[in-house]
Amino acid sequence: MRGCGSRLVWLLVLSLAWLGPALGAEDKDEEVIEEEEKEKKEDEVLSDEIKEEDNVLVLHEHNFARALSEHQLLLVEFYAPWCGHCQRLAPAFAQAATELRNESSPARLGKVDATAQTALATEFGITSYPTLKLFRDGNRTHPLEYTGRMDSQGIVRWMQRRAGPSATLLQDTDTITAFINSQDLVVIGFFKDLRGEAAQVFFEVAAEMVDLTFGVAEAAELFQAYGLSADTVCLFKKFDERQTNFPVDPARGLDTAEITQLLRTHSLQLVMEFTNETSDQIFGAKIPHHMLLFLNKSSPEQLSLQDGFRAAASDFRGEVLFVLVDVTGYGANVLPFFGMTAADAPTLRLVKMKNNRKYQMEQDDFSDSAIRTFIQGVLDGKVKPHLLSAEPPEDWDTQPLKVLVGKTFEQVAFDETKNVFVKFYAPWCPHCQAMEAAWEELAERYKDHEDIIIAKMDSTANELENITIHGYPTLYYFPAGPGRKMVEYKSSRDVETFSKFLENGGTLPEEPPVTKTPGNSTGKEDPSTPQADESHDEL
């Protein structure tokens, strides 16, 4: 088709050349029209007129300054037309823009095609897509990074907090009582000077934590009513303890990160049930350890085990999050991750969130004292992790492609006489499935090499003590010799490149670098290539 199109263009050029002398006047008119249309388009591009698409301002380098001058709060999305994350965000971004417009908010949303508006992309340091930045009061030198959720409600609430007071001023006992009773969870900052540094930090925290409701109080009678004598941030809840106080250190003041984490931690129930509604809170709490009680809620006998579980929870608040998992309800979805079935309940597991290491408690004692002892043992490094392992298939080492499990991995991968190349995969991962044929072909190619083994291991069913797999597929090369060495392979996933890697002793020969974006979990795409690489599934 491309060749045919080129011939047509060439014939058209020849025809115009032949007919030019006879159609000179008409040709001139056409040239004038073309020039006028070109100038018209240039005028449109250079204009500072601001057009809208679904209530989103369409911005470029010629109207950007005008947009900043006309809108007190302007949230701008820098996007790439080809970016999948940007495409998925577009409907939510437009919906948020419409909601803000309908409520007559001073906040507006705009968008910039960063691939076309390179000057703006450079000015604002755009390195991934989508990137959202908030411009306030026309200031373009210090835009604020967007930190909210990437959905319409998250965008609207984040902007609302910045458009108006981030915390409600509470001036008397009736107002503050009604405010506390209005929600299951509210945060109130008691400050003797609302213009002081600590209060300003509190307002900034309130602007960021859009999922909580914030108020402030300055009146002396309100300090007295809640038993306070100095500046204090108070968390009021309708569950667990009624009021939790976080006094402001007179010397250090209020630390943004510290108070944010304290509010996140203490806003959770002492024992959380794992449900569709609470899963985001549980994983977003950034608590380093999770202690899980798996039980069948339809069994009264198993339900009674909650008492000891809850009694142990308060001792580890902030360091260990206690989670109840109903194996016959929503919790059934996580059972495969632990290598469990519903029949294994009741049972206890502790998970270290940084590496997904799992620890199993003996099942004959669910008392609070036993739970405390177990958790402290894990925290002190005295308890070994419980590692999943499937049983090795009977023919695991008879085929060209060896099938490893947790029980056989050590003896194969760290055999000092072999060079072992292992693919760690998940059965459901499409990227793993896509490279399966190449991996099998590689194994066939090297089946007669006594010192080279090509293997694979299902990382969803097998765990290793000293190797943590963060995404699928992950490829590791274990060279022969002492020292338990391992090299992660990060290049192209084709048989020829694999072979070059193996033939060169676990490194690739020097070649011109190939730009490639690693799989990411940031919700953004790298602008360095025309299409982001999504060939790596994160856990």
mmCIF file with all atom_site columns, C-alpha atoms in Angstrom, residues 262-417:
data_model
loop_
_atom_site.group_PDB
_atom_site.id
_atom_site.type_symbol
_atom_site.label_atom_id
_atom_site.label_alt_id
_atom_site.label_comp_id
_atom_site.label_asym_id
_atom_site.label_entity_id
_atom_site.label_seq_id
_atom_site.pdbx_PDB_ins_code
_atom_site.Cartn_x
_atom_site.Cartn_y
_atom_site.Cartn_z
_atom_site.occupancy
_atom_site.B_iso_or_equiv
_atom_site.pdbx_formal_charge
_atom_site.auth_seq_id
_atom_site.auth_comp_id
_atom_site.auth_asym_id
_atom_site.auth_atom_id
_atom_site.pdbx_PDB_model_num
ATOM 1   C CA . LEU A 1 262 ? -0.236  8.349   63.231 1.00 0.00 ? 262 LEU A CA 1
ATOM 2   C CA . LEU A 1 263 ? -3.622  9.372   61.849 1.00 0.00 ? 263 LEU A CA 1
ATOM 3   C CA . ARG A 1 264 ? -3.475  6.638   59.193 1.00 0.00 ? 264 ARG A CA 1
ATOM 4   C CA . THR A 1 265 ? -2.604  4.000   61.781 1.00 0.00 ? 265 THR A CA 1
ATOM 5   C CA . HIS A 1 266 ? -5.081  5.012   64.469 1.00 0.00 ? 266 HIS A CA 1
ATOM 6   C CA . SER A 1 267 ? -7.955  5.647   62.061 1.00 0.00 ? 267 SER A CA 1
ATOM 7   C CA . LEU A 1 268 ? -8.065  1.906   61.377 1.00 0.00 ? 268 LEU A CA 1
ATOM 8   C CA . GLN A 1 269 ? -10.043 -0.370  63.647 1.00 0.00 ? 269 GLN A CA 1
ATOM 9   C CA . LEU A 1 270 ? -7.905  -2.350  66.072 1.00 0.00 ? 270 LEU A CA 1
ATOM 10  C CA . VAL A 1 271 ? -8.939  -5.483  64.159 1.00 0.00 ? 271 VAL A CA 1
ATOM 11  C CA . MET A 1 272 ? -9.891  -5.004  60.519 1.00 0.00 ? 272 MET A CA 1
ATOM 12  C CA . GLU A 1 273 ? -12.004 -7.496  58.597 1.00 0.00 ? 273 GLU A CA 1
ATOM 13  C CA . PHE A 1 274 ? -10.681 -8.041  55.087 1.00 0.00 ? 274 PHE A CA 1
ATOM 14  C CA . THR A 1 275 ? -13.490 -7.014  52.710 1.00 0.00 ? 275 THR A CA 1
ATOM 15  C CA . ASN A 1 276 ? -13.860 -5.315  49.360 1.00 0.00 ? 276 ASN A CA 1
ATOM 16  C CA . GLU A 1 277 ? -14.527 -2.049  51.196 1.00 0.00 ? 277 GLU A CA 1
ATOM 17  C CA . THR A 1 278 ? -11.550 -2.265  53.579 1.00 0.00 ? 278 THR A CA 1
ATOM 18  C CA . SER A 1 279 ? -8.863  -3.765  51.324 1.00 0.00 ? 279 SER A CA 1
ATOM 19  C CA . ASP A 1 280 ? -7.576  -0.360  50.151 1.00 0.00 ? 280 ASP A CA 1
ATOM 20  C CA . GLN A 1 281 ? -7.315  0.847   53.759 1.00 0.00 ? 281 GLN A CA 1
ATOM 21  C CA . ILE A 1 282 ? -5.490  -2.287  54.834 1.00 0.00 ? 282 ILE A CA 1
ATOM 22  C CA . PHE A 1 283 ? -2.881  -2.173  52.089 1.00 0.00 ? 283 PHE A CA 1
ATOM 23  C CA . GLY A 1 284 ? -2.649  1.614   52.135 1.00 0.00 ? 284 GLY A CA 1
ATOM 24  C CA . ALA A 1 285 ? -1.945  1.829   55.878 1.00 0.00 ? 285 ALA A CA 1
ATOM 25  C CA . LYS A 1 286 ? 1.811   1.234   55.370 1.00 0.00 ? 286 LYS A CA 1
ATOM 26  C CA . ILE A 1 287 ? 2.015   -0.889  58.508 1.00 0.00 ? 287 ILE A CA 1
ATOM 27  C CA . PRO A 1 288 ? 5.027   -3.195  58.094 1.00 0.00 ? 288 PRO A CA 1
ATOM 28  C CA . HIS A 1 289 ? 3.481   -6.433  59.390 1.00 0.00 ? 289 HIS A CA 1
ATOM 29  C CA . HIS A 1 290 ? 0.018   -7.954  59.035 1.00 0.00 ? 290 HIS A CA 1
ATOM 30  C CA . MET A 1 291 ? -1.234  -10.604 61.475 1.00 0.00 ? 291 MET A CA 1
ATOM 31  C CA . LEU A 1 292 ? -4.096  -12.587 59.963 1.00 0.00 ? 292 LEU A CA 1
ATOM 32  C CA . LEU A 1 293 ? -6.662  -14.826 61.613 1.00 0.00 ? 293 LEU A CA 1
ATOM 33  C CA . PHE A 1 294 ? -8.324  -17.080 59.031 1.00 0.00 ? 294 PHE A CA 1
ATOM 34  C CA . LEU A 1 295 ? -11.648 -18.442 60.207 1.00 0.00 ? 295 LEU A CA 1
ATOM 35  C CA . ASN A 1 296 ? -15.060 -19.538 59.043 1.00 0.00 ? 296 ASN A CA 1
ATOM 36  C CA . LYS A 1 297 ? -17.518 -16.901 60.295 1.00 0.00 ? 297 LYS A CA 1
ATOM 37  C CA . SER A 1 298 ? -20.415 -19.353 60.101 1.00 0.00 ? 298 SER A CA 1
ATOM 38  C CA . SER A 1 299 ? -18.779 -21.401 62.870 1.00 0.00 ? 299 SER A CA 1
ATOM 39  C CA . PRO A 1 300 ? -19.551 -20.073 66.402 1.00 0.00 ? 300 PRO A CA 1
ATOM 40  C CA . GLU A 1 301 ? -16.579 -22.023 67.755 1.00 0.00 ? 301 GLU A CA 1
ATOM 41  C CA . GLN A 1 302 ? -14.177 -20.333 65.328 1.00 0.00 ? 302 GLN A CA 1
ATOM 42  C CA . LEU A 1 303 ? -15.754 -16.911 65.864 1.00 0.00 ? 303 LEU A CA 1
ATOM 43  C CA . SER A 1 304 ? -14.915 -17.143 69.567 1.00 0.00 ? 304 SER A CA 1
ATOM 44  C CA . LEU A 1 305 ? -11.208 -17.089 68.647 1.00 0.00 ? 305 LEU A CA 1
ATOM 45  C CA . GLN A 1 306 ? -11.578 -13.374 67.860 1.00 0.00 ? 306 GLN A CA 1
ATOM 46  C CA . ASP A 1 307 ? -11.426 -12.498 71.573 1.00 0.00 ? 307 ASP A CA 1
ATOM 47  C CA . GLY A 1 308 ? -7.817  -13.562 72.085 1.00 0.00 ? 308 GLY A CA 1
ATOM 48  C CA . PHE A 1 309 ? -6.861  -12.096 68.721 1.00 0.00 ? 309 PHE A CA 1
ATOM 49  C CA . ARG A 1 310 ? -8.308  -8.692  69.640 1.00 0.00 ? 310 ARG A CA 1
ATOM 50  C CA . ALA A 1 311 ? -6.773  -8.754  73.117 1.00 0.00 ? 311 ALA A CA 1
ATOM 51  C CA . ALA A 1 312 ? -3.285  -9.084  71.596 1.00 0.00 ? 312 ALA A CA 1
ATOM 52  C CA . ALA A 1 313 ? -3.770  -6.351  68.999 1.00 0.00 ? 313 ALA A CA 1
ATOM 53  C CA . SER A 1 314 ? -3.359  -3.237  71.151 1.00 0.00 ? 314 SER A CA 1
ATOM 54  C CA . ASP A 1 315 ? 0.230   -4.159  72.126 1.00 0.00 ? 315 ASP A CA 1
ATOM 55  C CA . PHE A 1 316 ? 1.447   -3.916  68.518 1.00 0.00 ? 316 PHE A CA 1
ATOM 56  C CA . ARG A 1 317 ? -0.533  -0.973  67.168 1.00 0.00 ? 317 ARG A CA 1
ATOM 57  C CA . GLY A 1 318 ? 1.406   0.837   64.449 1.00 0.00 ? 318 GLY A CA 1
ATOM 58  C CA . GLU A 1 319 ? 3.800   -2.072  63.874 1.00 0.00 ? 319 GLU A CA 1
ATOM 59  C CA . VAL A 1 320 ? 1.412   -4.975  63.272 1.00 0.00 ? 320 VAL A CA 1
ATOM 60  C CA . LEU A 1 321 ? -2.045  -4.672  61.702 1.00 0.00 ? 321 LEU A CA 1
ATOM 61  C CA . PHE A 1 322 ? -4.488  -7.350  62.871 1.00 0.00 ? 322 PHE A CA 1
ATOM 62  C CA . VAL A 1 323 ? -6.771  -8.606  60.094 1.00 0.00 ? 323 VAL A CA 1
ATOM 63  C CA . LEU A 1 324 ? -9.694  -11.023 60.222 1.00 0.00 ? 324 LEU A CA 1
ATOM 64  C CA . VAL A 1 325 ? -10.148 -13.128 57.065 1.00 0.00 ? 325 VAL A CA 1
ATOM 65  C CA . ASP A 1 326 ? -13.421 -15.005 56.462 1.00 0.00 ? 326 ASP A CA 1
ATOM 66  C CA . VAL A 1 327 ? -12.455 -18.041 54.378 1.00 0.00 ? 327 VAL A CA 1
ATOM 67  C CA . THR A 1 328 ? -16.027 -18.474 53.145 1.00 0.00 ? 328 THR A CA 1
ATOM 68  C CA . GLY A 1 329 ? -16.469 -14.805 52.195 1.00 0.00 ? 329 GLY A CA 1
ATOM 69  C CA . TYR A 1 330 ? -14.336 -12.182 50.462 1.00 0.00 ? 330 TYR A CA 1
ATOM 70  C CA . GLY A 1 331 ? -11.253 -13.627 52.127 1.00 0.00 ? 331 GLY A CA 1
ATOM 71  C CA . ALA A 1 332 ? -11.493 -16.769 50.000 1.00 0.00 ? 332 ALA A CA 1
ATOM 72  C CA . ASN A 1 333 ? -9.808  -14.768 47.220 1.00 0.00 ? 333 ASN A CA 1
ATOM 73  C CA . VAL A 1 334 ? -6.496  -14.589 49.103 1.00 0.00 ? 334 VAL A CA 1
ATOM 74  C CA . LEU A 1 335 ? -6.270  -18.238 50.159 1.00 0.00 ? 335 LEU A CA 1
ATOM 75  C CA . PRO A 1 336 ? -4.165  -19.288 47.114 1.00 0.00 ? 336 PRO A CA 1
ATOM 76  C CA . PHE A 1 337 ? -1.570  -16.633 48.003 1.00 0.00 ? 337 PHE A CA 1
ATOM 77  C CA . PHE A 1 338 ? -1.021  -18.494 51.286 1.00 0.00 ? 338 PHE A CA 1
ATOM 78  C CA . GLY A 1 339 ? -1.255  -21.965 49.736 1.00 0.00 ? 339 GLY A CA 1
ATOM 79  C CA . MET A 1 340 ? -4.385  -22.623 51.776 1.00 0.00 ? 340 MET A CA 1
ATOM 80  C CA . THR A 1 341 ? -7.941  -23.835 51.389 1.00 0.00 ? 341 THR A CA 1
ATOM 81  C CA . ALA A 1 342 ? -10.999 -23.055 53.506 1.00 0.00 ? 342 ALA A CA 1
ATOM 82  C CA . ALA A 1 343 ? -10.498 -26.379 55.277 1.00 0.00 ? 343 ALA A CA 1
ATOM 83  C CA . ASP A 1 344 ? -7.282  -25.033 56.849 1.00 0.00 ? 344 ASP A CA 1
ATOM 84  C CA . ALA A 1 345 ? -9.240  -22.585 59.023 1.00 0.00 ? 345 ALA A CA 1
ATOM 85  C CA . PRO A 1 346 ? -8.874  -21.665 61.780 1.00 0.00 ? 346 PRO A CA 1
ATOM 86  C CA . THR A 1 347 ? -5.226  -20.717 61.334 1.00 0.00 ? 347 THR A CA 1
ATOM 87  C CA . LEU A 1 348 ? -2.896  -17.764 61.891 1.00 0.00 ? 348 LEU A CA 1
ATOM 88  C CA . ARG A 1 349 ? -0.293  -16.199 59.603 1.00 0.00 ? 349 ARG A CA 1
ATOM 89  C CA . LEU A 1 350 ? 1.984   -13.170 59.946 1.00 0.00 ? 350 LEU A CA 1
ATOM 90  C CA . VAL A 1 351 ? 3.167   -11.432 56.765 1.00 0.00 ? 351 VAL A CA 1
ATOM 91  C CA . LYS A 1 352 ? 6.131   -9.079  56.421 1.00 0.00 ? 352 LYS A CA 1
ATOM 92  C CA . MET A 1 353 ? 4.837   -6.626  53.840 1.00 0.00 ? 353 MET A CA 1
ATOM 93  C CA . LYS A 1 354 ? 8.226   -5.551  52.441 1.00 0.00 ? 354 LYS A CA 1
ATOM 94  C CA . ASN A 1 355 ? 9.011   -9.013  51.059 1.00 0.00 ? 355 ASN A CA 1
ATOM 95  C CA . ASN A 1 356 ? 5.793   -11.045 51.484 1.00 0.00 ? 356 ASN A CA 1
ATOM 96  C CA . ARG A 1 357 ? 7.516   -13.453 53.883 1.00 0.00 ? 357 ARG A CA 1
ATOM 97  C CA . LYS A 1 358 ? 4.894   -15.528 55.701 1.00 0.00 ? 358 LYS A CA 1
ATOM 98  C CA . TYR A 1 359 ? 5.150   -16.982 59.197 1.00 0.00 ? 359 TYR A CA 1
ATOM 99  C CA . GLN A 1 360 ? 2.879   -19.729 60.509 1.00 0.00 ? 360 GLN A CA 1
ATOM 100 C CA . MET A 1 361 ? 1.869   -20.033 64.148 1.00 0.00 ? 361 MET A CA 1
ATOM 101 C CA . GLU A 1 362 ? 1.267   -23.377 65.808 1.00 0.00 ? 362 GLU A CA 1
ATOM 102 C CA . GLN A 1 363 ? -2.445  -24.113 65.602 1.00 0.00 ? 363 GLN A CA 1
ATOM 103 C CA . ASP A 1 364 ? -3.117  -25.566 69.048 1.00 0.00 ? 364 ASP A CA 1
ATOM 104 C CA . ASP A 1 365 ? -3.143  -22.240 70.898 1.00 0.00 ? 365 ASP A CA 1
ATOM 105 C CA . PHE A 1 366 ? -5.082  -19.120 69.883 1.00 0.00 ? 366 PHE A CA 1
ATOM 106 C CA . SER A 1 367 ? -4.769  -17.333 73.227 1.00 0.00 ? 367 SER A CA 1
ATOM 107 C CA . ASP A 1 368 ? -3.702  -13.704 73.378 1.00 0.00 ? 368 ASP A CA 1
ATOM 108 C CA . SER A 1 369 ? -0.496  -14.602 75.246 1.00 0.00 ? 369 SER A CA 1
ATOM 109 C CA . ALA A 1 370 ? 0.473   -17.186 72.614 1.00 0.00 ? 370 ALA A CA 1
ATOM 110 C CA . ILE A 1 371 ? -0.216  -14.702 69.837 1.00 0.00 ? 371 ILE A CA 1
ATOM 111 C CA . ARG A 1 372 ? 1.906   -12.025 71.533 1.00 0.00 ? 372 ARG A CA 1
ATOM 112 C CA . THR A 1 373 ? 4.785   -14.464 72.030 1.00 0.00 ? 373 THR A CA 1
ATOM 113 C CA . PHE A 1 374 ? 4.634   -15.588 68.401 1.00 0.00 ? 374 PHE A CA 1
ATOM 114 C CA . ILE A 1 375 ? 4.584   -12.043 67.010 1.00 0.00 ? 375 ILE A CA 1
ATOM 115 C CA . GLN A 1 376 ? 7.447   -10.911 69.222 1.00 0.00 ? 376 GLN A CA 1
ATOM 116 C CA . GLY A 1 377 ? 9.432   -13.945 68.090 1.00 0.00 ? 377 GLY A CA 1
ATOM 117 C CA . VAL A 1 378 ? 8.960   -12.966 64.441 1.00 0.00 ? 378 VAL A CA 1
ATOM 118 C CA . LEU A 1 379 ? 9.881   -9.326  65.128 1.00 0.00 ? 379 LEU A CA 1
ATOM 119 C CA . ASP A 1 380 ? 13.015  -10.470 66.977 1.00 0.00 ? 380 ASP A CA 1
ATOM 120 C CA . GLY A 1 381 ? 14.046  -12.749 64.103 1.00 0.00 ? 381 GLY A CA 1
ATOM 121 C CA . LYS A 1 382 ? 13.640  -15.931 66.155 1.00 0.00 ? 382 LYS A CA 1
ATOM 122 C CA . VAL A 1 383 ? 10.973  -17.519 63.927 1.00 0.00 ? 383 VAL A CA 1
ATOM 123 C CA . LYS A 1 384 ? 11.759  -18.864 60.474 1.00 0.00 ? 384 LYS A CA 1
ATOM 124 C CA . PRO A 1 385 ? 9.390   -18.043 57.583 1.00 0.00 ? 385 PRO A CA 1
ATOM 125 C CA . HIS A 1 386 ? 6.908   -20.623 56.356 1.00 0.00 ? 386 HIS A CA 1
ATOM 126 C CA . LEU A 1 387 ? 7.789   -21.222 52.698 1.00 0.00 ? 387 LEU A CA 1
ATOM 127 C CA . LEU A 1 388 ? 5.334   -22.608 50.185 1.00 0.00 ? 388 LEU A CA 1
ATOM 128 C CA . SER A 1 389 ? 6.450   -25.474 47.994 1.00 0.00 ? 389 SER A CA 1
ATOM 129 C CA . ALA A 1 390 ? 4.582   -27.619 45.514 1.00 0.00 ? 390 ALA A CA 1
ATOM 130 C CA . GLU A 1 391 ? 5.530   -31.266 45.135 1.00 0.00 ? 391 GLU A CA 1
ATOM 131 C CA . PRO A 1 392 ? 8.027   -31.862 42.305 1.00 0.00 ? 392 PRO A CA 1
ATOM 132 C CA . PRO A 1 393 ? 6.463   -33.483 39.221 1.00 0.00 ? 393 PRO A CA 1
ATOM 133 C CA . GLU A 1 394 ? 7.657   -37.061 38.660 1.00 0.00 ? 394 GLU A CA 1
ATOM 134 C CA . ASP A 1 395 ? 9.322   -36.115 35.347 1.00 0.00 ? 395 ASP A CA 1
ATOM 135 C CA . TRP A 1 396 ? 10.618  -32.708 36.486 1.00 0.00 ? 396 TRP A CA 1
ATOM 136 C CA . ASP A 1 397 ? 14.203  -33.376 35.362 1.00 0.00 ? 397 ASP A CA 1
ATOM 137 C CA . THR A 1 398 ? 13.631  -35.684 32.387 1.00 0.00 ? 398 THR A CA 1
ATOM 138 C CA . GLN A 1 399 ? 12.495  -33.019 29.899 1.00 0.00 ? 399 GLN A CA 1
ATOM 139 C CA . PRO A 1 400 ? 14.715  -30.327 28.306 1.00 0.00 ? 400 PRO A CA 1
ATOM 140 C CA . LEU A 1 401 ? 12.922  -27.667 30.396 1.00 0.00 ? 401 LEU A CA 1
ATOM 141 C CA . LYS A 1 402 ? 13.324  -28.506 34.075 1.00 0.00 ? 402 LYS A CA 1
ATOM 142 C CA . VAL A 1 403 ? 10.426  -27.782 36.443 1.00 0.00 ? 403 VAL A CA 1
ATOM 143 C CA . LEU A 1 404 ? 11.618  -26.557 39.832 1.00 0.00 ? 404 LEU A CA 1
ATOM 144 C CA . VAL A 1 405 ? 9.722   -26.247 43.111 1.00 0.00 ? 405 VAL A CA 1
ATOM 145 C CA . GLY A 1 406 ? 10.739  -24.836 46.480 1.00 0.00 ? 406 GLY A CA 1
ATOM 146 C CA . LYS A 1 407 ? 11.975  -28.240 47.672 1.00 0.00 ? 407 LYS A CA 1
ATOM 147 C CA . THR A 1 408 ? 14.289  -28.818 44.679 1.00 0.00 ? 408 THR A CA 1
ATOM 148 C CA . PHE A 1 409 ? 15.423  -25.280 43.911 1.00 0.00 ? 409 PHE A CA 1
ATOM 149 C CA . GLU A 1 410 ? 18.527  -25.154 46.118 1.00 0.00 ? 410 GLU A CA 1
ATOM 150 C CA . GLN A 1 411 ? 20.054  -28.392 44.837 1.00 0.00 ? 411 GLN A CA 1
ATOM 151 C CA . VAL A 1 412 ? 19.595  -27.365 41.194 1.00 0.00 ? 412 VAL A CA 1
ATOM 152 C CA . ALA A 1 413 ? 20.183  -23.601 41.099 1.00 0.00 ? 413 ALA A CA 1
ATOM 153 C CA . PHE A 1 414 ? 23.275  -23.668 43.316 1.00 0.00 ? 414 PHE A CA 1
ATOM 154 C CA . ASP A 1 415 ? 24.880  -26.775 41.834 1.00 0.00 ? 415 ASP A CA 1
ATOM 155 C CA . GLU A 1 416 ? 28.496  -25.584 41.463 1.00 0.00 ? 416 GLU A CA 1
ATOM 156 C CA . THR A 1 417 ? 28.987  -27.646 38.280 1.00 0.00 ? 417 THR A CA 1
#
